CSV table of C-alpha atoms and ligand atoms in Angstrom, one decimal:
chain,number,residue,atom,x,y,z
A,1,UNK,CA,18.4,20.1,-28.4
A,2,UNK,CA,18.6,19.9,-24.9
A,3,UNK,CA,16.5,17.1,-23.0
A,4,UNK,CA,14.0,18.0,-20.2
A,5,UNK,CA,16.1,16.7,-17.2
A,6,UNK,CA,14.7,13.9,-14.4
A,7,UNK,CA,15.7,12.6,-12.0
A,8,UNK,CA,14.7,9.1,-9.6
A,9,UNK,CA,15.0,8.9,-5.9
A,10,UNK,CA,15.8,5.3,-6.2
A,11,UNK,CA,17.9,2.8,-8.6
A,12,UNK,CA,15.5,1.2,-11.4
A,13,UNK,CA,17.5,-1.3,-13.8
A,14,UNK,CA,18.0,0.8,-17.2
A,15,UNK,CA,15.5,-1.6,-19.4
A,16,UNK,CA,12.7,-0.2,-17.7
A,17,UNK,CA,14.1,3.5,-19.1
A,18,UNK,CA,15.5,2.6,-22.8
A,19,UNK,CA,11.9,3.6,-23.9
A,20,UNK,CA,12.8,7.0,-22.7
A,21,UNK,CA,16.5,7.3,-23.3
A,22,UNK,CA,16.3,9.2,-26.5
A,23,UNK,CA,14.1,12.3,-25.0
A,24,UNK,CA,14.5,12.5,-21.6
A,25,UNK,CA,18.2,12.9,-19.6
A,26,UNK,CA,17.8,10.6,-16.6
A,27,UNK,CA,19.4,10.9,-13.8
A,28,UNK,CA,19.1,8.4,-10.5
A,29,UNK,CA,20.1,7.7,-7.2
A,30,UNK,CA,22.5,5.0,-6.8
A,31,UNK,CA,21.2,3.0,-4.6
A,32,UNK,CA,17.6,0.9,-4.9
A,33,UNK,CA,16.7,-0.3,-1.3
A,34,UNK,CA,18.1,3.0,0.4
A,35,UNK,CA,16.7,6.7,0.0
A,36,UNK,CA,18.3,9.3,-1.1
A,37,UNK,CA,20.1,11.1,1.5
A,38,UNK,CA,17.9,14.9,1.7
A,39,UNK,CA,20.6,17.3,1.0
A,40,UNK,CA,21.9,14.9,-1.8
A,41,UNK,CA,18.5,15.2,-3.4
A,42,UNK,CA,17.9,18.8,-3.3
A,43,UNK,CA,21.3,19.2,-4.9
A,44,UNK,CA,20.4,16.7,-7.6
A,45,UNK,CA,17.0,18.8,-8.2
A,46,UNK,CA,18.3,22.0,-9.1
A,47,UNK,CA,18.3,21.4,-12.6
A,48,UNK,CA,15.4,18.9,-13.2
A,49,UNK,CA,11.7,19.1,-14.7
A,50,UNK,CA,10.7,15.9,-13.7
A,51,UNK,CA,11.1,14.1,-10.2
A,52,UNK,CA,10.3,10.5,-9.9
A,53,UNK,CA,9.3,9.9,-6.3
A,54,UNK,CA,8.7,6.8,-4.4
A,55,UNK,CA,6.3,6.4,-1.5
A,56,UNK,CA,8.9,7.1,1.4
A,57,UNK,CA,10.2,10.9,-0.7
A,58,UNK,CA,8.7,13.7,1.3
A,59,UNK,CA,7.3,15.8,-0.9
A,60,UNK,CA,7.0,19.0,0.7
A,61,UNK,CA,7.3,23.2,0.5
A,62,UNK,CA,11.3,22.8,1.4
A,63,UNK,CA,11.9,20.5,-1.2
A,64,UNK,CA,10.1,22.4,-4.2
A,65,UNK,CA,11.9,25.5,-3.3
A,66,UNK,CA,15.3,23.7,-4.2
A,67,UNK,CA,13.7,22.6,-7.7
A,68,UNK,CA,12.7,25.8,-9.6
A,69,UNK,CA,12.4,24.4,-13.2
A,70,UNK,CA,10.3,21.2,-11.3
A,71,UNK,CA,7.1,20.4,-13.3
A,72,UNK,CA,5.9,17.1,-12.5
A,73,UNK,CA,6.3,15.0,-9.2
A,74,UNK,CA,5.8,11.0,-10.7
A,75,UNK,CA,4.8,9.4,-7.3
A,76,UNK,CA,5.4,5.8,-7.9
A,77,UNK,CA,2.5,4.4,-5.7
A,78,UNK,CA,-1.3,5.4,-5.7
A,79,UNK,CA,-1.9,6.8,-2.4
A,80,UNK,CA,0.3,10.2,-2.4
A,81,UNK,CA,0.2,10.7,1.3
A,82,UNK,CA,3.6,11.7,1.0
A,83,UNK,CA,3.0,14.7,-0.9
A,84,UNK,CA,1.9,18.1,-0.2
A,85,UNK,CA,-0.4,18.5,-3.0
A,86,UNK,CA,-1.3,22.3,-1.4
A,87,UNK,CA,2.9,23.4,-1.7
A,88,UNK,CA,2.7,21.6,-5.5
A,89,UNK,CA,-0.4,24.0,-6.6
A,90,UNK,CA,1.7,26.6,-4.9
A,91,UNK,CA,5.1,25.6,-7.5
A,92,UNK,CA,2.5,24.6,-10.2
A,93,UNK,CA,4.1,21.7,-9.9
A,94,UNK,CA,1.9,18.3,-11.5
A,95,UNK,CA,1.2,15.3,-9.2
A,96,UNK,CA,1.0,11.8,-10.9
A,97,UNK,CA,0.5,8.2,-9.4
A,98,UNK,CA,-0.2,5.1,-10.6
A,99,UNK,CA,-3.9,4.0,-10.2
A,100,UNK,CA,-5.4,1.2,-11.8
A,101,UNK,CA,-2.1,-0.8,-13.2
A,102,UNK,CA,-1.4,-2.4,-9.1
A,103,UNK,CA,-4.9,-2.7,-8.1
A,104,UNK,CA,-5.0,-6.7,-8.8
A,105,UNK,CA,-1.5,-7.4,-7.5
A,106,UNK,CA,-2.5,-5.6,-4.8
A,107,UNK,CA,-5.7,-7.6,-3.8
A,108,UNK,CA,-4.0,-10.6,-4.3
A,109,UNK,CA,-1.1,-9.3,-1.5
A,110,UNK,CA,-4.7,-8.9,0.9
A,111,UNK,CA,-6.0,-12.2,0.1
A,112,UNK,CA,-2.3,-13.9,1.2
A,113,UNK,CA,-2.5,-11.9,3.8
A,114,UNK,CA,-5.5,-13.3,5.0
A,115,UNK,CA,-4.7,-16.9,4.0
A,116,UNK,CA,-1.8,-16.7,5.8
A,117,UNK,CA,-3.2,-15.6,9.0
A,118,UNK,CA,-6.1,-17.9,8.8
A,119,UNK,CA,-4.4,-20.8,8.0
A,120,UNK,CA,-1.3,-19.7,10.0
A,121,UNK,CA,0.9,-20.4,7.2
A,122,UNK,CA,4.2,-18.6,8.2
A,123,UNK,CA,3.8,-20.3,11.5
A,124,UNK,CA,3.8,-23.8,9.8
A,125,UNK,CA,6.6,-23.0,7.8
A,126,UNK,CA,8.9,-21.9,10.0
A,127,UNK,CA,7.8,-24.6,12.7
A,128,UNK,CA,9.4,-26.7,9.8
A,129,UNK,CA,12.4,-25.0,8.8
A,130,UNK,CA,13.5,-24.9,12.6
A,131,UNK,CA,13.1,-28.8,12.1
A,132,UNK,CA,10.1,-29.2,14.7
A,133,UNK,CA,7.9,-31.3,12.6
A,134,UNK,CA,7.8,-34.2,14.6
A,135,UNK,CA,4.6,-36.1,14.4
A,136,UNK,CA,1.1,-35.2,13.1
A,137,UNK,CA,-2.1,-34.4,15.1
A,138,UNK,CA,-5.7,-34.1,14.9
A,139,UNK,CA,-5.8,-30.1,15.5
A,140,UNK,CA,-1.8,-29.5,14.9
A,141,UNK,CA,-2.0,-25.7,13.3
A,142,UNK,CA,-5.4,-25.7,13.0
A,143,UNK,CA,-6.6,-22.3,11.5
A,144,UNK,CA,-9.6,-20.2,10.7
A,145,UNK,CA,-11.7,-20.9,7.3
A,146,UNK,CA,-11.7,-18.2,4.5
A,147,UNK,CA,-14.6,-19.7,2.5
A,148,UNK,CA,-17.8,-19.1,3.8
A,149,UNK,CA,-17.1,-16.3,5.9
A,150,UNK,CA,-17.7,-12.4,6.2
A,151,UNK,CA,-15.1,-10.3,4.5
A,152,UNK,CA,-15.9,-6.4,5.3
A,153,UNK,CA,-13.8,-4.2,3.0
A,154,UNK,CA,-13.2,-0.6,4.0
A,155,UNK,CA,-12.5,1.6,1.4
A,156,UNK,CA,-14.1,0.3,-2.1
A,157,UNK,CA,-12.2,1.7,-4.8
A,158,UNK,CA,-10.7,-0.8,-7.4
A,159,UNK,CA,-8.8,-2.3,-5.1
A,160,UNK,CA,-11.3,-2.8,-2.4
A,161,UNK,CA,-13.5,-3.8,-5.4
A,162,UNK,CA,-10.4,-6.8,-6.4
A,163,UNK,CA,-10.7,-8.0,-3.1
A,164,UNK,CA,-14.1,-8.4,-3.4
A,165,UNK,CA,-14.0,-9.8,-6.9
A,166,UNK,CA,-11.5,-12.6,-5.0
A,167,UNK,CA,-13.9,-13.5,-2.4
A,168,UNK,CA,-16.4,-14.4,-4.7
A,169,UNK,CA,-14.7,-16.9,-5.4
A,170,UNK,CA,-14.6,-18.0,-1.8
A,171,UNK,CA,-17.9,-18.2,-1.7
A,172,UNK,CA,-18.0,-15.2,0.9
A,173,UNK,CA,-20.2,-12.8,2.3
A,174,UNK,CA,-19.4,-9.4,1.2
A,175,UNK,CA,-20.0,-6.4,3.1
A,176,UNK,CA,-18.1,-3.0,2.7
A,177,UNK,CA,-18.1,0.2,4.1
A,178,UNK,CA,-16.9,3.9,2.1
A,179,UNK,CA,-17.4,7.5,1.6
A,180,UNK,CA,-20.4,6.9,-0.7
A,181,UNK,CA,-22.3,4.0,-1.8
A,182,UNK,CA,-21.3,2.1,-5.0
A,183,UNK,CA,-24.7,0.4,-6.8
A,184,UNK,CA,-22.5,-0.7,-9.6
A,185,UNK,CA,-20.4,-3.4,-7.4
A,186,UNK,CA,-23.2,-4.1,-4.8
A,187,UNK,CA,-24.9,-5.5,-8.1
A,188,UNK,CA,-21.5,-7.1,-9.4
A,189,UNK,CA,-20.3,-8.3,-6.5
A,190,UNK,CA,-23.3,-8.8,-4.7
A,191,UNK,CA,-21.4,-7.0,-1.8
A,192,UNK,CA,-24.0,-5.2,0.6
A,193,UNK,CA,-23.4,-1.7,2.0
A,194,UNK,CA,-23.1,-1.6,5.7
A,195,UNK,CA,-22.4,1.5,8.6
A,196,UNK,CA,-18.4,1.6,9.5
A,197,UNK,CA,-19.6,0.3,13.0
A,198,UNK,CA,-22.1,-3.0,11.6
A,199,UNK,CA,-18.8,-4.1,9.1
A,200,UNK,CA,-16.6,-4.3,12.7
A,201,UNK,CA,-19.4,-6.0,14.8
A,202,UNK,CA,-20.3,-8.5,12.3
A,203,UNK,CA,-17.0,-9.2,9.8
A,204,UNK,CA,-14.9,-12.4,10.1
A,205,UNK,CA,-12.1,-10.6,8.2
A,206,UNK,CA,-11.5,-6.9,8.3
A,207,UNK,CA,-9.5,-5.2,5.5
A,208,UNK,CA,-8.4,-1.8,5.3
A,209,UNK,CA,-7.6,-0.3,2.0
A,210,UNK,CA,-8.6,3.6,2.6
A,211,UNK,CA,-6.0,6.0,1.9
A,212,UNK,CA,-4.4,7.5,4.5
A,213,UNK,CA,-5.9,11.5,4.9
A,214,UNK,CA,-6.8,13.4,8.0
A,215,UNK,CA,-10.1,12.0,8.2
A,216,UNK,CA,-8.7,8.1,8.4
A,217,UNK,CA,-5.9,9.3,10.9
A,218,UNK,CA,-6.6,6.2,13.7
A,219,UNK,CA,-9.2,4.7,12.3
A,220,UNK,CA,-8.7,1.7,13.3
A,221,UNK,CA,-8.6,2.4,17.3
A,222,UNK,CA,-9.5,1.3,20.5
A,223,UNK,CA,-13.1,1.5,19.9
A,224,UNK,CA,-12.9,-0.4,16.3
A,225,UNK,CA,-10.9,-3.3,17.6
A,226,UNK,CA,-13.1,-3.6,20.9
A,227,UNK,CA,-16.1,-3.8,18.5
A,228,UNK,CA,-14.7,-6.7,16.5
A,229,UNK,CA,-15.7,-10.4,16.9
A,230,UNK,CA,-12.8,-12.0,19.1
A,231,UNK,CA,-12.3,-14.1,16.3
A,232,UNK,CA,-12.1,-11.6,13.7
A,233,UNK,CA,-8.7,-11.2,11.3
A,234,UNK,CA,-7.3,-7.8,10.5
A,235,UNK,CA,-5.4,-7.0,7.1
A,236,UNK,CA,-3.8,-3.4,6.6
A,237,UNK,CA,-2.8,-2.9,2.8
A,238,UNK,CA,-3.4,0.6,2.7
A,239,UNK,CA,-1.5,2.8,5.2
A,240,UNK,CA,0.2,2.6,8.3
A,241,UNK,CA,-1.1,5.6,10.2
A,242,UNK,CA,-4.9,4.2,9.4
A,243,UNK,CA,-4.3,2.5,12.6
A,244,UNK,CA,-3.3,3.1,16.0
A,245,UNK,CA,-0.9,0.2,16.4
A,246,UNK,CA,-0.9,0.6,20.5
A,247,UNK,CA,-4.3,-0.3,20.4
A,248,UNK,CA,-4.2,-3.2,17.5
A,249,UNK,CA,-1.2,-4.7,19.9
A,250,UNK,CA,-3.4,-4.3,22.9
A,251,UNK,CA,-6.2,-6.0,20.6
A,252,UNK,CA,-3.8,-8.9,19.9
A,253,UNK,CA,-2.4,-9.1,23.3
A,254,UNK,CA,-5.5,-9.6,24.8
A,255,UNK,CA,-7.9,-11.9,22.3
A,256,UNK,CA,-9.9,-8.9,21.2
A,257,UNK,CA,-9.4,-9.5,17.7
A,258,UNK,CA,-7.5,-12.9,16.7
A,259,UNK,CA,-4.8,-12.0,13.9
A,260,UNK,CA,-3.6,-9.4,11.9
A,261,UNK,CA,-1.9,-9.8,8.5
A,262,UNK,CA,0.0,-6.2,7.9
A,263,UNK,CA,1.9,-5.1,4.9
A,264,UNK,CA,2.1,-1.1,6.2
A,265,UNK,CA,2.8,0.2,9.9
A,266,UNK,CA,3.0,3.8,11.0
A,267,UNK,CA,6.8,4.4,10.9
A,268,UNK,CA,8.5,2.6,8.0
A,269,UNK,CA,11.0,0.4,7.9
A,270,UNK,CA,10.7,-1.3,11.0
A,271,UNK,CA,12.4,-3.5,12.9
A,272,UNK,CA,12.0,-7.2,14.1
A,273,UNK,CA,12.0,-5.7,17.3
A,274,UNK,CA,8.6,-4.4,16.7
A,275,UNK,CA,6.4,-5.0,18.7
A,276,UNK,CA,3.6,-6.3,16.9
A,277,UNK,CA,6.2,-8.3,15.0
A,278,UNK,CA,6.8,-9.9,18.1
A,279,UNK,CA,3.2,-11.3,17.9
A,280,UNK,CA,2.6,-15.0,17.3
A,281,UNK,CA,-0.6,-13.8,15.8
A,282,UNK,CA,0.2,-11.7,13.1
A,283,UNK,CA,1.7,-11.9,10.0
A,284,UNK,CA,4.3,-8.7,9.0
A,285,UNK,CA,5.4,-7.7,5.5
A,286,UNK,CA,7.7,-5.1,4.3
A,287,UNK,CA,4.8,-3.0,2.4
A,288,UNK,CA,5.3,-5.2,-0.7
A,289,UNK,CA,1.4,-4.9,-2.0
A,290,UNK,CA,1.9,-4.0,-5.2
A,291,UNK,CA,5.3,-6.0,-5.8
A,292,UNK,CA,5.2,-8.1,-8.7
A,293,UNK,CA,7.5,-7.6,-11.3
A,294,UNK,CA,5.2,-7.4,-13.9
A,295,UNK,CA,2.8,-4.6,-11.6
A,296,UNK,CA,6.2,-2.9,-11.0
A,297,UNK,CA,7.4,-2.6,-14.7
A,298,UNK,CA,3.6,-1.5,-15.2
A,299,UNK,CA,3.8,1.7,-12.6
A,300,UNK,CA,7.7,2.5,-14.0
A,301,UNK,CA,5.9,3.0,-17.3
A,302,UNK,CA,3.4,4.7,-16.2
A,303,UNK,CA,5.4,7.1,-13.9
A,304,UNK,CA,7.7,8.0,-17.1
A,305,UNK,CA,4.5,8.3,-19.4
A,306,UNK,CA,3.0,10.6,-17.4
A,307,UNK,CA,6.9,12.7,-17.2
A,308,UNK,CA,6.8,12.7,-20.5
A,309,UNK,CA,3.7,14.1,-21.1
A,310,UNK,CA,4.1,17.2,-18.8
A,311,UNK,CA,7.4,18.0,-19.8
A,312,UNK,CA,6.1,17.8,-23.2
A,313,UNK,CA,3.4,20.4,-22.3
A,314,UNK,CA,0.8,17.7,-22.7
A,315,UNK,CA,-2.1,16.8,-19.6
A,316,UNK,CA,-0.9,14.1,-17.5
A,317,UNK,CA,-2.0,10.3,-18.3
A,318,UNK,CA,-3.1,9.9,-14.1
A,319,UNK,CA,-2.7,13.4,-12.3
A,320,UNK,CA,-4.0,13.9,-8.7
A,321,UNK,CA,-3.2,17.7,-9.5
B,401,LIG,C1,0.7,2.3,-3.2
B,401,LIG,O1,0.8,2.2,-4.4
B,401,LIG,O2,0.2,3.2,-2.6
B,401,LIG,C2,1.1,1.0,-2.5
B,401,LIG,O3,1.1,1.2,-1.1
B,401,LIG,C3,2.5,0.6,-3.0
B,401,LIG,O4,2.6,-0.8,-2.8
């Protein structure tokens, strides 16, 4: 019997896939830390049911009309940004992501992020490694505290909700801001419900974690930074284009806000000659939120579960379409 056909836009070590050998003929790209050239992949999807996408795969009408037989796009990440879900219900073509199974790794990547700005602990570190630890003083890298303060969270789905469960344990002030209100964690998490403008004027730390849609386009602009305490911190976990970064490096540049941890920027990969890389104040990571191994094997799984479904005619474990 011949096997429904995928194929993955990036290189996964084959003991993730053994599970899956036996019913499914996978195919992958060769390479794991550089995309599949375009015309490579639309060759490769001729043929196949499944596709096994990754954040940084555009997902779009030209695509799907090189992949006839295509049933299911896997989108190895929650947010599906990347994806035109209206050109998938066009193909009939399934749209999975991976919910739930990142959502604590995830928090925990915000909450370093805003322990490392705070308590400037990249700073230190290299001030070490370059071998300039010479003496100590009274306010040598002195930060910000975490405990105690106001966290505002923008965006509480389960992983705004995680970040909140974490500050709890800091003994903070929670505040958030979303679409609708959610009674069930203002009561858990004693978090209080404030207007998108209160959670900038009065938050210590700001952190973004709505998906990126046409509606969160720049949120975070000009106005939102100039209405932030000057001593405020700013973590990005969700996406890039949720900001406008010339008015965050404006923000920086001149003592509007004071820090910014960021694990997502508008144009992916960047460069260290970026300019808000080139900040003292902020911390920069390579959009590694929800990179543990264990959270990783977890959204492989799921990914290939929910291929495995479709392809089997069954309804997808986590389908956005
Ligand atoms: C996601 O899943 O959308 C995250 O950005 C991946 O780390």
């Amino acid at each position: 019997m011949l096997k429904p056909k995928v194929y993955m836009t990036r290189k996964i070590d084959e003991k993730y896939l053994e599970a899956y050998q036996d019913q499914l003929e996978i195919r992958m790209w060769e390479k794991e830390e550089e995309a599949v050239p375009r015309e490579t992949l639309f060759k490769e999807i001729e043929d196949v049911d499944a596709l096994f996408a990754v954040l940084s795969d555009t997902i779009d009408e030209e695509l799907l009309s090189k992949a006839p037989k295509l049933k299911v796009v896997a989108n190895m990440a929650v947010g599906y940004d990347n994806i035109d879900l209206e050109a998938c219900k066009r193909h009939n073509v399934t749209v999975t992501n991976t919910p739930d199974v990142l959502s604590e790794t995830t928090a925990d990547l915000g909450f370093s992020l805003m322990m490392a700005t705070a308590r400037r602990i990249v700073e230190a570190n290299e001030w070490v490694k370059e071998d300039k630890w010479k003496s100590w003083a009274p306010f040598f890298f002195a930060g910000t505290d975490i405990y105690g303060k106001t966290i505002g969270i923008v965006g509480m789905g389960r992983i705004g909700e995680a970040i909140a469960k974490r500050a709890t344990g800091f003994d903070m002030n929670i505040q958030y801001h979303n679409r609708s209100r959610k009674k069930d964690a203002e009561e858990r998490l004693n978090a209080k419900y404030v207007s998108f403008d209160e959670l900038l004027e009065t938050s210590d730390f700001v952190v973004t974690v709505v998906p990126y849609t046409k509606e969160t386009e720049a949120l975070f602009n000009k106005a939102a930074f100039q209405k932030m305490k000057s001593s405020a911190i700013f973590i990005n976990i969700s996406r890039g284009k949720v900001v406008d970064e010339d008015a965050l490096l404006d923000a920086l540049k001149t003592g509007e806000i004071q820090a910014a941890g960021l694990d997502v920027f508008r144009e992916e990969p960047i460069g260290a000659d970026h300019p808000l890389v080139g900040m003292q104040n902020t911390v920069c990571l390579p959009h590694i939120g929800s990179a543990s191994v264990e959270t990783r094997a977890k959204m492989v799984q799921l990914c290939m579960d929910n291929i495995q479904a479709v392809v089997n005619g069954k309804e997808a474990i986590t389908a956005v379409l």
